[in-house]
GROMACS .gro file of C-alpha atoms in nm:
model
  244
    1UNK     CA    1   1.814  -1.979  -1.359
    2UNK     CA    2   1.458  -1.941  -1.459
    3UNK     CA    3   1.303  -1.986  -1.191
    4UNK     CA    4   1.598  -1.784  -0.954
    5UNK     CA    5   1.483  -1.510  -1.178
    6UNK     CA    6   1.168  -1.525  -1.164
    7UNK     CA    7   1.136  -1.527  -0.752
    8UNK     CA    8   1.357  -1.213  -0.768
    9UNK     CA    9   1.135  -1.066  -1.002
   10UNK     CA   10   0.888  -1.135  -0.774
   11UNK     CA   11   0.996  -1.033  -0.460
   12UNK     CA   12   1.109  -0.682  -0.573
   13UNK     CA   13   0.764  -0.667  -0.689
   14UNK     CA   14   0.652  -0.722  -0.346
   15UNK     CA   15   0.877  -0.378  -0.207
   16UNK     CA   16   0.756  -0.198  -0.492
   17UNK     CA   17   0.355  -0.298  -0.499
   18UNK     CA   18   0.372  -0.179  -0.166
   19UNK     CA   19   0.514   0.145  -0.225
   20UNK     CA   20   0.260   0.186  -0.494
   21UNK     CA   21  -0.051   0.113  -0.291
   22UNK     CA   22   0.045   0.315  -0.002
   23UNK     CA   23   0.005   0.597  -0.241
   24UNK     CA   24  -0.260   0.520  -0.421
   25UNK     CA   25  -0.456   0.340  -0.139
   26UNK     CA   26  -0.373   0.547   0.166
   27UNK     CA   27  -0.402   0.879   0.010
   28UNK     CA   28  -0.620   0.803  -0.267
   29UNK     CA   29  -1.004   0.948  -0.167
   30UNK     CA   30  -1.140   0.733  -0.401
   31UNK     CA   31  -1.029   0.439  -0.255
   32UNK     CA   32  -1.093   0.539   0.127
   33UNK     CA   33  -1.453   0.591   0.011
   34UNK     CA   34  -1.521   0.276  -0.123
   35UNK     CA   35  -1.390   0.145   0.252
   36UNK     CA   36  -1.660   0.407   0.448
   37UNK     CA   37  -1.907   0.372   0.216
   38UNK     CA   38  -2.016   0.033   0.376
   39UNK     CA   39  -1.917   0.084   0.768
   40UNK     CA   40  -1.608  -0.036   0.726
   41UNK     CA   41  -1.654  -0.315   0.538
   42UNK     CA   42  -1.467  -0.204   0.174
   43UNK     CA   43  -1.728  -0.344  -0.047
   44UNK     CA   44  -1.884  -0.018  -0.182
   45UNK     CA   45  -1.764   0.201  -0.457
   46UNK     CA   46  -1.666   0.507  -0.426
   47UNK     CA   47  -1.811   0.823  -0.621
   48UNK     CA   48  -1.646   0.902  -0.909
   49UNK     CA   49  -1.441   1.244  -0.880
   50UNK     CA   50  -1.535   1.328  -1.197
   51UNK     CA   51  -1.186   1.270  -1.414
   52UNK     CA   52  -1.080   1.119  -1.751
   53UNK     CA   53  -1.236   0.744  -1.779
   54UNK     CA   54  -1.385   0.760  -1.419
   55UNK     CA   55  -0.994   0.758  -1.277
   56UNK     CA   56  -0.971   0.874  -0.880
   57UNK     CA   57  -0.662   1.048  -0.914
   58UNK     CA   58  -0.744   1.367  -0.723
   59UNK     CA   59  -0.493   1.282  -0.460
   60UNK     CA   60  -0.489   1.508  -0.146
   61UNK     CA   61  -0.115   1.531  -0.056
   62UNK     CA   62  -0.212   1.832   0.226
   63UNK     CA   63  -0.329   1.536   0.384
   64UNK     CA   64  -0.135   1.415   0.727
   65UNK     CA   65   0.097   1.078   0.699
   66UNK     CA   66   0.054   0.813   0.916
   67UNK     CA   67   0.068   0.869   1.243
   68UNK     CA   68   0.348   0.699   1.516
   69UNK     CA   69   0.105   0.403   1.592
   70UNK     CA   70  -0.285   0.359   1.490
   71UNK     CA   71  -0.598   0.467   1.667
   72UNK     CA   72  -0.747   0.227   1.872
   73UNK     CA   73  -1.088   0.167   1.965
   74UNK     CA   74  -1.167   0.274   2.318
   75UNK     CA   75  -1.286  -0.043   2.471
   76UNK     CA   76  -0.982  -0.194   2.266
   77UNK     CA   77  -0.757  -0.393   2.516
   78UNK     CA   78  -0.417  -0.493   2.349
   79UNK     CA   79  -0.290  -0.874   2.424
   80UNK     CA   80   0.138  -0.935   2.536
   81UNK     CA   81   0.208  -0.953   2.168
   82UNK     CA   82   0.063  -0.610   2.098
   83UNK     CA   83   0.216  -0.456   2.328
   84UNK     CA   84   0.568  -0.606   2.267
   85UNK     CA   85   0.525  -0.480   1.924
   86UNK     CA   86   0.407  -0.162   2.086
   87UNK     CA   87   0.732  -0.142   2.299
   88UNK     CA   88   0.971  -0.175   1.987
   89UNK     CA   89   0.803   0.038   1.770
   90UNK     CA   90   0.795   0.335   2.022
   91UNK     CA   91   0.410   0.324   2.163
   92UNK     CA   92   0.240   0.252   2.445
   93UNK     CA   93   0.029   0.009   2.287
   94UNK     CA   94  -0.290   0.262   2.430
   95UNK     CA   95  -0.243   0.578   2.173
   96UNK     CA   96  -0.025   0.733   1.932
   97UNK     CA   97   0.191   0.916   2.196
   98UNK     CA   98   0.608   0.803   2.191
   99UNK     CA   99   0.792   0.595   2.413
  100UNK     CA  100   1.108   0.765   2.472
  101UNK     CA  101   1.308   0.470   2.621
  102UNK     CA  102   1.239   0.299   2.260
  103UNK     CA  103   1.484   0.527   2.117
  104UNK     CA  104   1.416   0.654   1.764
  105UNK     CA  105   1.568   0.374   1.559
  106UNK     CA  106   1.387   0.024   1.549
  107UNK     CA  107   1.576  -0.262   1.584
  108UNK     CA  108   1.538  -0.445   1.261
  109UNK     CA  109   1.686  -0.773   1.375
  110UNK     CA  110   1.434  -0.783   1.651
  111UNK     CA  111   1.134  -0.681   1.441
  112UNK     CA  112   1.186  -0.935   1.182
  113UNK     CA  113   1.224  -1.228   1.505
  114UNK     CA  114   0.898  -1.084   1.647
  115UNK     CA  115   0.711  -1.077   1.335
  116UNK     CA  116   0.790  -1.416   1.254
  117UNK     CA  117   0.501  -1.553   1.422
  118UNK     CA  118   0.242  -1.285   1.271
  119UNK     CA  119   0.160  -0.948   1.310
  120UNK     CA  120  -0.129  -0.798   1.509
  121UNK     CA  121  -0.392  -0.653   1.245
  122UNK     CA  122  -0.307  -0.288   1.450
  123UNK     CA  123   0.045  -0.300   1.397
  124UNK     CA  124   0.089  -0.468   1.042
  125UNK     CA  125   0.082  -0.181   0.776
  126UNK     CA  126   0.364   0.009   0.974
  127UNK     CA  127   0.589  -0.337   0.996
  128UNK     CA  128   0.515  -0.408   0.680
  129UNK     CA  129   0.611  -0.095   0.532
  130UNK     CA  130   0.938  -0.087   0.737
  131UNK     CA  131   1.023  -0.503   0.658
  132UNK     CA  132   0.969  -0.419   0.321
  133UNK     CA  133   1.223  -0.087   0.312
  134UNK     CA  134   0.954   0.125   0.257
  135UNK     CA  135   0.924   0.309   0.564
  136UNK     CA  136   1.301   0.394   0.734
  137UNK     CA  137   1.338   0.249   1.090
  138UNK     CA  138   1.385   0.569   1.224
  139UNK     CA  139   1.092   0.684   1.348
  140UNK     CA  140   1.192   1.092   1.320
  141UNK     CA  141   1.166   1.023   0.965
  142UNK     CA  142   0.911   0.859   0.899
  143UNK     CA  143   0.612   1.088   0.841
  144UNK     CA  144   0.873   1.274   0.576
  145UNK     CA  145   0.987   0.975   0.396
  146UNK     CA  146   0.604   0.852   0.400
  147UNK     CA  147   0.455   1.213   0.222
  148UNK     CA  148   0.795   1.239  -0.021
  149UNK     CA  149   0.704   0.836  -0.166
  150UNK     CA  150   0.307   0.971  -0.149
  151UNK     CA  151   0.344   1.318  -0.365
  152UNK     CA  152   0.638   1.086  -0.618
  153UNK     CA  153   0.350   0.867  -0.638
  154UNK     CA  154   0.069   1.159  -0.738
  155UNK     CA  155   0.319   1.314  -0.988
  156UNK     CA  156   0.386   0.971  -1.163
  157UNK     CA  157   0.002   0.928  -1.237
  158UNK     CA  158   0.001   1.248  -1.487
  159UNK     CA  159   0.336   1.163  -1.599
  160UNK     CA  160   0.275   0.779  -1.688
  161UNK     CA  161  -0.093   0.694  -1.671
  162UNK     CA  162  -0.349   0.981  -1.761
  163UNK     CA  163  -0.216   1.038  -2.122
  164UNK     CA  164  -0.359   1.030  -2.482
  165UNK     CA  165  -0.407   0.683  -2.560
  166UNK     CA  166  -0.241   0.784  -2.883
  167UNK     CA  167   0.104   0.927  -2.694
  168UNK     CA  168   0.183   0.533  -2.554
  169UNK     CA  169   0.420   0.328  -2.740
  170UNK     CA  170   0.289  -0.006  -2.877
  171UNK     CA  171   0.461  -0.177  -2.652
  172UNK     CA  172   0.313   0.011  -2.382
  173UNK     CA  173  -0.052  -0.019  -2.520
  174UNK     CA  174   0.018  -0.392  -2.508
  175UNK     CA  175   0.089  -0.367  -2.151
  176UNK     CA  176  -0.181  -0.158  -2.052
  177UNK     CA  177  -0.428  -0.387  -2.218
  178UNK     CA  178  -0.302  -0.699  -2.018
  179UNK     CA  179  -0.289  -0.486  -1.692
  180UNK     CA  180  -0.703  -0.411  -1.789
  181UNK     CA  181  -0.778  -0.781  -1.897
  182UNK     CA  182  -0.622  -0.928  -1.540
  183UNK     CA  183  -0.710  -0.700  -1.303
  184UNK     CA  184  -1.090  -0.784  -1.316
  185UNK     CA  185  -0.995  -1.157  -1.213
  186UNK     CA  186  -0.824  -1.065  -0.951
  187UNK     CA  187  -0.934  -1.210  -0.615
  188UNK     CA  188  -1.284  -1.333  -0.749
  189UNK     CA  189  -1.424  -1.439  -0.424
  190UNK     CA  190  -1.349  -1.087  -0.296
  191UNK     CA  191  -1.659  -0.850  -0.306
  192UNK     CA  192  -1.366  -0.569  -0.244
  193UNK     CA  193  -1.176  -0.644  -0.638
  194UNK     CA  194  -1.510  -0.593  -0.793
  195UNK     CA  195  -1.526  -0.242  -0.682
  196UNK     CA  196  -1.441  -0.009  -0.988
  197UNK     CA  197  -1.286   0.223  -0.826
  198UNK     CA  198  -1.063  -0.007  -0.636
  199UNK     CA  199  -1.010  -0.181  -0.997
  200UNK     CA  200  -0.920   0.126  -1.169
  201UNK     CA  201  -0.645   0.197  -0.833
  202UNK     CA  202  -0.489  -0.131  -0.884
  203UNK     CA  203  -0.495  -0.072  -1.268
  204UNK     CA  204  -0.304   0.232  -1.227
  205UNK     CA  205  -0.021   0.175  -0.962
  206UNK     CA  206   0.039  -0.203  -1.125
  207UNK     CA  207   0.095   0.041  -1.521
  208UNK     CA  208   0.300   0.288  -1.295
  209UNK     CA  209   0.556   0.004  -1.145
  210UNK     CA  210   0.607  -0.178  -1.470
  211UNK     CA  211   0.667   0.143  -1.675
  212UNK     CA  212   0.910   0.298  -1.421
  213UNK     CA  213   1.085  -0.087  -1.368
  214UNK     CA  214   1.146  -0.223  -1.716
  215UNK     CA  215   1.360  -0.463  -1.615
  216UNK     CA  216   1.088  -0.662  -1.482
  217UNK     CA  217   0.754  -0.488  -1.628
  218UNK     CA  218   0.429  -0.644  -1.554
  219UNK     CA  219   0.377  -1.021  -1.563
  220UNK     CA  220   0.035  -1.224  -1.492
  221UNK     CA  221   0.058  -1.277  -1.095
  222UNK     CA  222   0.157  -0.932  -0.991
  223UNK     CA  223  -0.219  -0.834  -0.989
  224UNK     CA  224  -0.222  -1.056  -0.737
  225UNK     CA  225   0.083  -1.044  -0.533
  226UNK     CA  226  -0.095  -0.669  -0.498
  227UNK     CA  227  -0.370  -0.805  -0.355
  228UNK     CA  228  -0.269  -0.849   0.068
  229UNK     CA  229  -0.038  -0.530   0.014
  230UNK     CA  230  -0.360  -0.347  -0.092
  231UNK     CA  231  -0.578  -0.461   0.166
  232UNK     CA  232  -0.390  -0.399   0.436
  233UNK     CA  233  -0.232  -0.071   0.397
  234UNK     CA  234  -0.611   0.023   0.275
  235UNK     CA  235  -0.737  -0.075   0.628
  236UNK     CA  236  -0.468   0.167   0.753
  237UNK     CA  237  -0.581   0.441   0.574
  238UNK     CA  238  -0.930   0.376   0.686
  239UNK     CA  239  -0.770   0.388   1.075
  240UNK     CA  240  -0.623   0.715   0.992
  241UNK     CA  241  -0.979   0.811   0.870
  242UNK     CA  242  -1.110   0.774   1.245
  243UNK     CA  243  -1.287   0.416   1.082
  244UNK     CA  244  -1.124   0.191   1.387
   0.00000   0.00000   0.00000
């Protein structure tokens, strides 16, 4: 029963760390300058924007949400699997314009056969999102559904994070200071988790999911499950950026 609990635990961290780091990742400017700060590579930091305990929370929620399908570079030549992902997801596998005969739901069934094998790098933020339940498989609503979870996100931060130390319960003091003793192990061989800016990001949206999901809180490992969530929907937001 243990261990049937803890899996579940687990995977509904899974849906919800990616809901988190879409927001804090893909719209945070804090983050998506410590990914142009070196080229491309993520392993800068970002400037600080100047808030409480070096926190990037100046989210800009003006900004646009993803687009139908990512940039591509323009020598970029996609392989048969590209474009059969391009097919069911509505692109041309070329640019972000829509392919009508898709239709505007995805076929779930068929996206969860073709992703079995792996998911081109291009492609695997938006399946992801939408294997996940975070993104709706119809693609009219998308870019609505993605800026409503992105500005629930930005409130949550001054609701549940940047507050008096004084104004947390014990309980959640205790949490916060497990939160900021794991998160600087996390992923040691990665130059990207000892970024302080991207530290302090997955600092925040791992305090946000535990406080707003009691029933499961934080346990050691989620810093971690966190980890290929943030890195790829970060890469995304770089795309949008114009970094691809």
């Amino acid at each position: 029963a243990t261990a049937t609990a803890t899996a579940t635990a687990t995977a509904t961290a899974a849906a919800a760390a990616t809901a988190a780091a879409m927001s804090a990742v893909a719209a945070d400017p804090g983050a998506s300058a410590a990914a142009a700060a070196n080229g491309g590579d993520v392993l800068a930091p970002g400037p600080s924007n100047g808030t409480a305990k070096g926190y990037a929370t100046d989210i800009d929620m003006d900004a646009p949400a993803s687009p139908s399908s990512p940039p591509l570079p323009a020598a970029y030549q996609p392989s048969y699997k590209d474009k059969r992902f391009g097919r069911l997801l509505g692109s041309n596998g070329h640019s972000s314009s829509v392919d009508a005969s898709a239709g505007d739901v995805v076929d779930l069934t068929e996206l969860k056969r073709l992703a079995w094998n792996g998911v081109p790098s291009r492609w695997r933020p938006m399946v992801w999102q939408m294997l996940l339940g975070y993104l709706p498989c119809n693609r009219t609503r998308r870019e609505q559904t993605l800026s409503r979870k992105r500005r629930e996100y930005a409130d949550a931060v001054p609701q549940y994070f940047d507050v008096p130390s004084n104004s947390r319960t014990r309980n959640e003091q205790k949490l916060l200071r497990q939160i900021l003793v794991d998160v600087p192990r996390t992923a040691p061989e990665v130059p990207l988790f000892h970024q302080a800016v991207i530290q302090r990001c997955l600092e925040r949206l791992l305090y946000i999911w535990a406080i707003r999901h009691p029933a499961s809180g934080y346990v050691q490992g989620m810093n971690d499950l966190a980890t290929p969530l943030f890195v790829v929907f970060l890469s995304s937001a770089f795309m949008e950026g114009g970094g691809a």
